[in-house]
mmCIF file of C-alpha atoms and ligand atoms in Angstrom:
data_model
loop_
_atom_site.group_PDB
_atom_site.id
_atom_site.type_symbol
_atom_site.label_atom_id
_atom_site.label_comp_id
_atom_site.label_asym_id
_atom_site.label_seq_id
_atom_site.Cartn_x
_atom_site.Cartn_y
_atom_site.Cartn_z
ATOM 1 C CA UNK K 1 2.099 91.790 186.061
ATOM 2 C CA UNK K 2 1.625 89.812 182.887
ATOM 3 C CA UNK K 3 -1.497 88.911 180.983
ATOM 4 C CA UNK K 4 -2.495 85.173 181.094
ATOM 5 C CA UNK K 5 -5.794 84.145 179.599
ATOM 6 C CA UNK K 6 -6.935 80.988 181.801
ATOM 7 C CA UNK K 7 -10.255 79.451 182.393
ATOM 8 C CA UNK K 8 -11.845 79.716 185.979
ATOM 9 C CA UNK K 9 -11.249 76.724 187.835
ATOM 10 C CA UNK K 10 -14.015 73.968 187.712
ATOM 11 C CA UNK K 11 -15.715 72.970 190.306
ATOM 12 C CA UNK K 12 -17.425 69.894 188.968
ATOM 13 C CA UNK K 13 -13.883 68.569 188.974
ATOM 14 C CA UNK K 14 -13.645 68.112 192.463
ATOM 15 C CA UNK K 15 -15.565 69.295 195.179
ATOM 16 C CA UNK K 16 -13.536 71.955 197.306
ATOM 17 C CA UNK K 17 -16.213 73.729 199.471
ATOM 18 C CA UNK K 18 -18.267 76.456 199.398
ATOM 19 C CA UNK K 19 -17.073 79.328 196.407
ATOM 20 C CA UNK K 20 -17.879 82.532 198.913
ATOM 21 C CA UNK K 21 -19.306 84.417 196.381
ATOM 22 C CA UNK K 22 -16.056 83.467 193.946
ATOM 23 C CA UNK K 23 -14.048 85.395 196.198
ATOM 24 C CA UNK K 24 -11.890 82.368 197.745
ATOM 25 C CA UNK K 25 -9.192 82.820 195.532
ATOM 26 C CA UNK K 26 -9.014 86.568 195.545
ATOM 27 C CA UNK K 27 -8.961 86.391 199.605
ATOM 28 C CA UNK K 28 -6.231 84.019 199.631
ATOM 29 C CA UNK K 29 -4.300 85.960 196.830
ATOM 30 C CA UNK K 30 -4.834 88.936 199.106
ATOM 31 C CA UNK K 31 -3.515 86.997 202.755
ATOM 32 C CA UNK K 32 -0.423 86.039 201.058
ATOM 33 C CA UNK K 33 0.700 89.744 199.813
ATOM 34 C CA UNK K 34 -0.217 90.929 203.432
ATOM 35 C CA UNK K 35 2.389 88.235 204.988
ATOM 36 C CA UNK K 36 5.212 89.333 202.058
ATOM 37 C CA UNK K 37 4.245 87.110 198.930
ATOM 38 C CA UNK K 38 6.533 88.554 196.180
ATOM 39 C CA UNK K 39 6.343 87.916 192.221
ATOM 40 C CA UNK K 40 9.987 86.502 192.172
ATOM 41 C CA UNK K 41 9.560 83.977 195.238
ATOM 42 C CA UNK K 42 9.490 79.988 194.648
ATOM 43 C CA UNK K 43 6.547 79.030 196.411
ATOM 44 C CA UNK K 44 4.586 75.736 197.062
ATOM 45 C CA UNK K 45 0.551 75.106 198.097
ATOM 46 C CA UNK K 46 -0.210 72.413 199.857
ATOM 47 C CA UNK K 47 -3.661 71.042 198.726
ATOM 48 C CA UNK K 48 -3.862 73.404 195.878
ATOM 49 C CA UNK K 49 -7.604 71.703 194.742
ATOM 50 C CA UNK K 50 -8.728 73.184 191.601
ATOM 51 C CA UNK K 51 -6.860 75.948 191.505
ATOM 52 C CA UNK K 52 -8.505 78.674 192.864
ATOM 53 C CA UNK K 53 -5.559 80.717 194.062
ATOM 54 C CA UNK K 54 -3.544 79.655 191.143
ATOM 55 C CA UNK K 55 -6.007 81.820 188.911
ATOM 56 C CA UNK K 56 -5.869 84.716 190.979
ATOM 57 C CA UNK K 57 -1.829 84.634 191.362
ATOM 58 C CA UNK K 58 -1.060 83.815 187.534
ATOM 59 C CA UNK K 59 -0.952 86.876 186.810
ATOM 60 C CA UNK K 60 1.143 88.217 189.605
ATOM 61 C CA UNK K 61 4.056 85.478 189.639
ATOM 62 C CA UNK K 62 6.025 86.307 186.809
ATOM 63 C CA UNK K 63 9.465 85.770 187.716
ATOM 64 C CA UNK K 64 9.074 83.062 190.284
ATOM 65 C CA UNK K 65 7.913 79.762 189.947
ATOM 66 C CA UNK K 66 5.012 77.579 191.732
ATOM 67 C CA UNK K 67 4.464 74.347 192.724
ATOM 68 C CA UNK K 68 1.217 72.816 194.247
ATOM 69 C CA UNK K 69 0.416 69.606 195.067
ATOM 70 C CA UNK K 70 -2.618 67.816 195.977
ATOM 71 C CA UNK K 71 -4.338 64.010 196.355
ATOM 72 C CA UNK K 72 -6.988 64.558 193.839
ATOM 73 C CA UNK K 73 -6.130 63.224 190.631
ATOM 74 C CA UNK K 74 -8.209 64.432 188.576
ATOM 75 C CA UNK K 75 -7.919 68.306 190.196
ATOM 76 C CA UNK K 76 -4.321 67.544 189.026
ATOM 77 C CA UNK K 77 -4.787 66.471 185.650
ATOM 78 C CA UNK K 78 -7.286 69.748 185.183
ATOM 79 C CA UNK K 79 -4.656 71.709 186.481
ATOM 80 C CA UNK K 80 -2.408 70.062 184.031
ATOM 81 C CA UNK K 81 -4.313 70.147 180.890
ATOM 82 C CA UNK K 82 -5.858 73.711 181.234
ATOM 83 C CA UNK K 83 -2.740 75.706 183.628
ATOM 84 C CA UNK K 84 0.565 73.998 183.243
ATOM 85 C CA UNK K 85 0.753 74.779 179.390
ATOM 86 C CA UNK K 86 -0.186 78.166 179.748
ATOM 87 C CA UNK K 87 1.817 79.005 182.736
ATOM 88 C CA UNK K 88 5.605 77.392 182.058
ATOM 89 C CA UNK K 89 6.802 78.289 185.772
ATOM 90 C CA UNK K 90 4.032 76.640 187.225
ATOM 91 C CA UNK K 91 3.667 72.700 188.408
ATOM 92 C CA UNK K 92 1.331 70.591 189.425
ATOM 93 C CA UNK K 93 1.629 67.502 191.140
ATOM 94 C CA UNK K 94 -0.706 64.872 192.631
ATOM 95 C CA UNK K 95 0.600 62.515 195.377
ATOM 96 C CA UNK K 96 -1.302 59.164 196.748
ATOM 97 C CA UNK K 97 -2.367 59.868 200.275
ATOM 98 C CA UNK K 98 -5.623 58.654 201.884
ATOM 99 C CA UNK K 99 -7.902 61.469 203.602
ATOM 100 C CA UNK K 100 -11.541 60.508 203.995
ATOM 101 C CA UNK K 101 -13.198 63.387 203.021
ATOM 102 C CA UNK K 102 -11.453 63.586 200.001
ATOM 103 C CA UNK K 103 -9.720 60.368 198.592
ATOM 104 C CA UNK K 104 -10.726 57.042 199.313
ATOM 105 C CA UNK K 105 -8.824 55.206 196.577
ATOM 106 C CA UNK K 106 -5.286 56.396 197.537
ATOM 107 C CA UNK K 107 -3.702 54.072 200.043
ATOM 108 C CA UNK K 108 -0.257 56.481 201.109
ATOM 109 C CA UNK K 109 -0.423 57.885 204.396
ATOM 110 C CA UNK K 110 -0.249 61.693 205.417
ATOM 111 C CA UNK K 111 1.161 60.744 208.260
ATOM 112 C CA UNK K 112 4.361 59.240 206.783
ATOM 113 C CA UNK K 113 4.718 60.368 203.324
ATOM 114 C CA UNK K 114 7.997 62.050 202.140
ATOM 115 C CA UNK K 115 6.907 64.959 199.850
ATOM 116 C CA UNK K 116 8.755 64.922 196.528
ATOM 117 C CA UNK K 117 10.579 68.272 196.776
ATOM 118 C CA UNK K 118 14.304 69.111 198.226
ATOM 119 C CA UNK K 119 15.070 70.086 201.524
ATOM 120 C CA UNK K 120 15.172 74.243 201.240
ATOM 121 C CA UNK K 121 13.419 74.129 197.681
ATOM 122 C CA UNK K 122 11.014 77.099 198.313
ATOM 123 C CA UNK K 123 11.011 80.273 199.342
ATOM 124 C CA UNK K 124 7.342 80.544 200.562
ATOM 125 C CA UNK K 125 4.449 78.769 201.231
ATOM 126 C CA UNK K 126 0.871 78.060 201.853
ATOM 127 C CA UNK K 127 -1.975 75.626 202.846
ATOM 128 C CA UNK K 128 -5.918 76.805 202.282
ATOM 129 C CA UNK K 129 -8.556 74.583 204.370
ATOM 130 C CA UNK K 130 -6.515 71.684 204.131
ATOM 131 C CA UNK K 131 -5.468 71.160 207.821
ATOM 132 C CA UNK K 132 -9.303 71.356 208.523
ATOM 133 C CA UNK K 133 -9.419 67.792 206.701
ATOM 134 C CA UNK K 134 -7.050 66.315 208.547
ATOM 135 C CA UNK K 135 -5.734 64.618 211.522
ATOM 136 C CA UNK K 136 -3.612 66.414 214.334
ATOM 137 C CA UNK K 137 -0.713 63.787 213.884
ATOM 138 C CA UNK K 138 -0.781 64.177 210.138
ATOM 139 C CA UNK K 139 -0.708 67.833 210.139
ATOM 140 C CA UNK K 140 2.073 67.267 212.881
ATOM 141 C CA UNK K 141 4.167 65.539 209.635
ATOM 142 C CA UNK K 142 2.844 67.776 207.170
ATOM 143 C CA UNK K 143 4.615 70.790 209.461
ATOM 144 C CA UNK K 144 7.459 68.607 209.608
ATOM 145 C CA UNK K 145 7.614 68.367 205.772
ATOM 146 C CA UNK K 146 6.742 72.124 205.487
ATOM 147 C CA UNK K 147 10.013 72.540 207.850
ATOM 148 C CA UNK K 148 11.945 70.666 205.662
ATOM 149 C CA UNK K 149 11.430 71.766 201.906
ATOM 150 C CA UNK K 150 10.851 75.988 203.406
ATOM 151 C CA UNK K 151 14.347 77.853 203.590
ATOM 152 C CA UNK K 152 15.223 79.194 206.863
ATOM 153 C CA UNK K 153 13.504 82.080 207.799
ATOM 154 C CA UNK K 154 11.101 82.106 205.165
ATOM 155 C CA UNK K 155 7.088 81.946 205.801
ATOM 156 C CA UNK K 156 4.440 80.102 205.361
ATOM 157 C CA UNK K 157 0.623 80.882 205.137
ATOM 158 C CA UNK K 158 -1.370 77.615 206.760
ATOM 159 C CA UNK K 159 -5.301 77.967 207.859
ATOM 160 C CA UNK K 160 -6.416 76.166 210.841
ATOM 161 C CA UNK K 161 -10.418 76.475 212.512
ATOM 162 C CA UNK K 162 -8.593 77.938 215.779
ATOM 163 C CA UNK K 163 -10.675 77.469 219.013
ATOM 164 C CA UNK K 164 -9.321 80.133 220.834
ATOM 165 C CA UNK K 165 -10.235 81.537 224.330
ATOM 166 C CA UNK K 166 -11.798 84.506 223.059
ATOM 167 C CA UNK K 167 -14.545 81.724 221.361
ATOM 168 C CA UNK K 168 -17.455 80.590 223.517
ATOM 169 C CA UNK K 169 -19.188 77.636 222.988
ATOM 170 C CA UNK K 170 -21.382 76.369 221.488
ATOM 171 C CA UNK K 171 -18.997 76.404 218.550
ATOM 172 C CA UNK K 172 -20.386 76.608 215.268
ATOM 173 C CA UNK K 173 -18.231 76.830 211.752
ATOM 174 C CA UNK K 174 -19.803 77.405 208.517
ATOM 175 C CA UNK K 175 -22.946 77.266 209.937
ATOM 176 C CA UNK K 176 -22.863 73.771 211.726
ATOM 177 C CA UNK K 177 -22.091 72.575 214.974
ATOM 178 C CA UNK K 178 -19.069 71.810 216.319
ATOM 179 C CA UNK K 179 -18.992 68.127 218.412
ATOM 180 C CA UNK K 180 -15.660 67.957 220.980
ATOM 181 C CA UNK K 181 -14.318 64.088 219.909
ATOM 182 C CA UNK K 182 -10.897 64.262 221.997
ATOM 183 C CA UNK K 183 -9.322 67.115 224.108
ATOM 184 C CA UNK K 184 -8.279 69.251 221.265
ATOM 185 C CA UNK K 185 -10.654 68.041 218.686
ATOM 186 C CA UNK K 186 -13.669 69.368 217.164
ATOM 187 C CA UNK K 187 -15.472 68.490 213.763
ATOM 188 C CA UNK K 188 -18.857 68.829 211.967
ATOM 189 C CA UNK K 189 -19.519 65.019 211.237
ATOM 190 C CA UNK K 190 -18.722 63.025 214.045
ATOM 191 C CA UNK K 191 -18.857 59.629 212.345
ATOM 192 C CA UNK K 192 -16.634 61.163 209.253
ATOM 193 C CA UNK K 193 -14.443 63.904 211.845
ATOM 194 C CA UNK K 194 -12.304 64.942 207.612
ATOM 195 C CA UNK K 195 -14.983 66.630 207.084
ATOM 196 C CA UNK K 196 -14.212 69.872 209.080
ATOM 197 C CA UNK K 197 -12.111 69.607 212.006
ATOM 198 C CA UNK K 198 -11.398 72.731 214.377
ATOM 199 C CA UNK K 199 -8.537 72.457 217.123
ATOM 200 C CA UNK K 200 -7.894 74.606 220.423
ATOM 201 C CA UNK K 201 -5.079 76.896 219.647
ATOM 202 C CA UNK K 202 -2.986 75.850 222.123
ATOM 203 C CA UNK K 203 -2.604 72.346 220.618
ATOM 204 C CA UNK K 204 -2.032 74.257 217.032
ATOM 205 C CA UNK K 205 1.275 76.146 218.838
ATOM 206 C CA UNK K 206 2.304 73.572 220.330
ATOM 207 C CA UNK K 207 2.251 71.410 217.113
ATOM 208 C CA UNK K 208 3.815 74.119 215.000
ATOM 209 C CA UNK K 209 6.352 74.681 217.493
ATOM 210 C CA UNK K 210 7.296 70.283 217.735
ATOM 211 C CA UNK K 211 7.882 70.924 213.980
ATOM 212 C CA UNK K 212 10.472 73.785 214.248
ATOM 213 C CA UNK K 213 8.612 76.525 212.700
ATOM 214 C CA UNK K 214 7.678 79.613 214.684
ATOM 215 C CA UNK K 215 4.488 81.333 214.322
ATOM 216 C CA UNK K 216 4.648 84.757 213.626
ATOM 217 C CA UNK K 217 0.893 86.275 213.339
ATOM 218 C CA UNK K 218 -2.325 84.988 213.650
ATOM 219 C CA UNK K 219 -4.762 86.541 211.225
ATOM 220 C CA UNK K 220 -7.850 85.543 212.550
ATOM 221 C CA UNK K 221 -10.603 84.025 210.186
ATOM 222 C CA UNK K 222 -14.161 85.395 209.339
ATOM 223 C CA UNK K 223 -15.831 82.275 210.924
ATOM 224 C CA UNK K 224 -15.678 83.590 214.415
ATOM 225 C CA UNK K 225 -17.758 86.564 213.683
ATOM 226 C CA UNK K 226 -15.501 89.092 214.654
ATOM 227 C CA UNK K 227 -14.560 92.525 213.202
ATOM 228 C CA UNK K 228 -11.197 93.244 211.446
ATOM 229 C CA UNK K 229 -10.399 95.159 208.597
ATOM 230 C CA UNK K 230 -7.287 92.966 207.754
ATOM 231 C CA UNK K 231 -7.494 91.223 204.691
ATOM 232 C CA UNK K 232 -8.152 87.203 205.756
ATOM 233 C CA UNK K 233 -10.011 84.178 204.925
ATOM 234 C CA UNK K 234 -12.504 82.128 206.249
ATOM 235 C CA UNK K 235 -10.695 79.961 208.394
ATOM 236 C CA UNK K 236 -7.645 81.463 210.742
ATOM 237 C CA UNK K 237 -4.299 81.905 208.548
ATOM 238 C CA UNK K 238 -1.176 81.170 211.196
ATOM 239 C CA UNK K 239 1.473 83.126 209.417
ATOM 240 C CA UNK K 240 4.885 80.397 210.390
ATOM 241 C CA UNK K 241 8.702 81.299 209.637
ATOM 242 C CA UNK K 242 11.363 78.255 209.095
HETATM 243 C C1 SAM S 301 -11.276 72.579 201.137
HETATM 244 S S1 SAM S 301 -10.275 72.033 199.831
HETATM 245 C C2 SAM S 301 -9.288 73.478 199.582
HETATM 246 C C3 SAM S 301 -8.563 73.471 198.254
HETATM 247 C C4 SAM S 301 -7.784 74.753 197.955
HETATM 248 N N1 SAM S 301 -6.754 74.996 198.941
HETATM 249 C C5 SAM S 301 -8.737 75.928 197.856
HETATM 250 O O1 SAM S 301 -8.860 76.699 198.811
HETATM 251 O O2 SAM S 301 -9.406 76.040 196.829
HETATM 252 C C6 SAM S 301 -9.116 70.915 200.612
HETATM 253 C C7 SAM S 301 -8.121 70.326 199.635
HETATM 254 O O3 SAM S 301 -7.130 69.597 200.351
HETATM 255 C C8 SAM S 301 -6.823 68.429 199.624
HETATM 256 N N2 SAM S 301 -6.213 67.486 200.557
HETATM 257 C C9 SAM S 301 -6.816 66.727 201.502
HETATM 258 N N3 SAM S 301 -5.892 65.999 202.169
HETATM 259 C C10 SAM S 301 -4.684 66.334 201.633
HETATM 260 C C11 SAM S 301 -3.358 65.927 201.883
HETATM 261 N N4 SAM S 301 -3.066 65.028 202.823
HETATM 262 N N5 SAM S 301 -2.369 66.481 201.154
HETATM 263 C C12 SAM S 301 -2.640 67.403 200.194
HETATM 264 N N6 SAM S 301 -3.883 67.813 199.904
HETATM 265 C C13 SAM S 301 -4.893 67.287 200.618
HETATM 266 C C14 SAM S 301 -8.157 68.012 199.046
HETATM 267 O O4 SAM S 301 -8.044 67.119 197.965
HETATM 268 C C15 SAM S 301 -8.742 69.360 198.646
HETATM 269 O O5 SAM S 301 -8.382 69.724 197.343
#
């Protein structure tokens, strides 16, 4: 481990959700060593936001290298002015895709976009609460990107709100209602669906499995309301290999 002095990420900068006590980075941090996150791996997060897991793993990814991406702009440029110089093996990226919870302005789609890494170019990685923001066919292409750029049989860490048959409606996440908008489909805000979206399991496997990637563990997330003394998040972490 090596000492890095960084400032705690910002919220003001842009608005990713609810802090959890300032323990969302030190949750995810702890996910990803349960499912074999090592200091020498190349890794990428998808939808990286302000940074909250890049504080917590800093310290920890010495000999690797990290790359996170994200649509915010101006998350990016924070991440730039007050990480990058500070952390040389570390990169941060923004790309121009639309999502209407969280970027009006940009005009690419997630749906079609070509992510700006190599095929094989990392050796892990992970999405936090992004797939709850977004469409099934775009996560279907973001799992097809995932497949792409993640060497074979490496993992990746991606959270989903899973409705699974063990959950009984009515369906409630974070404290709100769930509305049912097409078979598979369940969100918060019906007239604005980005802002939380939960899908049936089944659809999830079936989705991971169209891309090529095989899931390996569930870790199921705190938002059910379930015991479990496994370290997870709020949402359910589907643990995938390449
Ligand atoms: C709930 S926040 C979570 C951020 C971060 N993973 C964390 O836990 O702190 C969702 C993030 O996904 C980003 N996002 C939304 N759509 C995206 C997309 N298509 N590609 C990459 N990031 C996206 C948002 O800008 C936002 O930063």
């Amino acid at each position: 481990m090596r000492h890095v002095d960084l400032p705690r990420p910002d919220p003001s900068v842009h608005g990713v959700g609810r802090e959890y006590r300032g323990l969302a980075g030190k949750l995810q941090f702890r996910v990803l060593q349960r499912c074999g996150l090592e200091p020498d791996l190349h890794m990428l997060e998808i939808g990286c936001g302000i940074g909250r897991l890049v504080f917590e793993l800093a310290p920890f990814l010495d000999r690797g290298s990290y790359v996170g991406f994200d649509i915010s702009p101006e998350a990016i440029a924070w991440l730039n002015e007050h990480y990058a110089p500070r952390l040389p093996n570390f990169r941060f990226d923004v790309l121009d895709i639309y999502n209407a919870r969280y970027n009006r302005d940009n005009t690419g789609s997630a749906q079609t976009v070509r992510w700006p890494y190599e095929d094989d170019a990392f050796e892990f990685a992970c999405a936090f609460s992004v797939f709850t923001h977004m469409r099934l066919p775009e996560v279907a292409h973001y799992l097809t990107e995932l497949r792409r750029v993640l060497r074979p049989g490496r993992r990746a860490v991606v959270t989903f709100a899973l409705i699974t048959d063990r959950d009984r409606p009515p369906y409630v996440h974070a404290g709100k209602p769930l509305v049912q908008i097409d078979d598979v489909s369940y969100t918060r805000r019906v007239e604005r669906p980005e802002r939380g979206i939960a899908y049936r399991e089944a659809a999830v496997r079936a989705t991971v499995e169209q891309a090529g990637l095989t899931i390996v563990e569930v870790i199921d997330g705190s938002w059910h309301g379930w015991n479990s003394s496994k370290p997870r998040v709020v949402n359910d972490a589907v643990v995938v290999t390449s």
